[in-house]
Amino acid sequence: MLSPMLASFLLLLLLCRISFCQYSSDQCSWKGSGLTHEGHTRDVEQVYLRCSQGSLEWLYPTGAVIVNLRPNTVSPAAARLSVCIKPSKDSTGTNIYLDRSGKLQLLLREQDQAQGKVHCFSIREGALFIEAIPRTDISRRITAFQYELVNDRLRAETQSPGAPCQPCCTDAEMLLAVCTNDFVARGIIKRVDPEEESSSVFVEISRLYRQKTHVFVSGGVRVRSWTGNIKMPLQCRVKSGEGEFLFTGTVRFGEAWMGCAPRYKDFLWLYHEAQVQGINPCHVDTD
């Protein structure tokens, strides 16, 4: 018969194991622990994630995890989606493969994950197979990444976001960007900071039309202005203090990336011309 103290310890261990392998309430994210595989280092666990974006975190990885990305839609367009993953720079302990009907293709080695670069593949190519690297010690290791589902047209832009320095080739594309992009804002460029693979454009916003996530921060209740950073490729020459712009773009893994950015006066003329012709794809309050 177990002593009360031992019974309490075993119950606590069981609860810890249960708590370490769980989905978020919306089944967008999963957090697990290799501690649940103790004594079964060859176990393979199936994980199903059903959202357009989320995350995975696997503590003390042992065995393997197969990650099935199944969006909650029956639309034929779902087959044209791509999956993009961005590993945490502290991610370690595993190699990540594409599981193509049982044939594994290496996607990310353990040492590659520390670079934190975005990697994309078609959702039709298969599931992710995450295999723990056998260790003799029990030091803390975590494999972690964020994922997003994007349409195939945006796949190249996500791997090298904003690659074209002039993404809107026509007036129609510019008007459509204002209606469909993740953020639309009127403002000025205050500063441009070169980084390793991109430039960070610090902007001050006087009119915020839309933002998918809070990439622009309010200056306060009494101050109707916002500030934030927008990423651009290094090869796109941009300077501060060159007038007022209408910034549009996409949000990828929590970062704003520049799309169309016409001078505001040019957009205003284009918008009013389209309004007269009745061809505006949506209404924008320009007052």
mmCIF file of C-alpha atoms in Angstrom, residues 8 41 48 72 75 113 136 222 229 232:
data_model
loop_
_atom_site.group_PDB
_atom_site.id
_atom_site.type_symbol
_atom_site.label_atom_id
_atom_site.label_comp_id
_atom_site.label_asym_id
_atom_site.label_seq_id
_atom_site.Cartn_x
_atom_site.Cartn_y
_atom_site.Cartn_z
ATOM 1 C CA SER A 8 0.598 12.632 -3.224
ATOM 2 C CA THR A 41 11.973 7.697 -26.025
ATOM 3 C CA TYR A 48 -3.387 18.814 -34.833
ATOM 4 C CA ASN A 72 -10.943 24.906 -40.227
ATOM 5 C CA SER A 75 -12.875 25.656 -49.244
ATOM 6 C CA GLN A 113 16.752 27.177 -35.777
ATOM 7 C CA THR A 136 22.510 11.693 -22.251
ATOM 8 C CA ARG A 222 -5.016 63.298 -25.433
ATOM 9 C CA ASN A 229 8.356 50.371 -36.888
ATOM 10 C CA MET A 232 11.651 47.069 -45.516
#
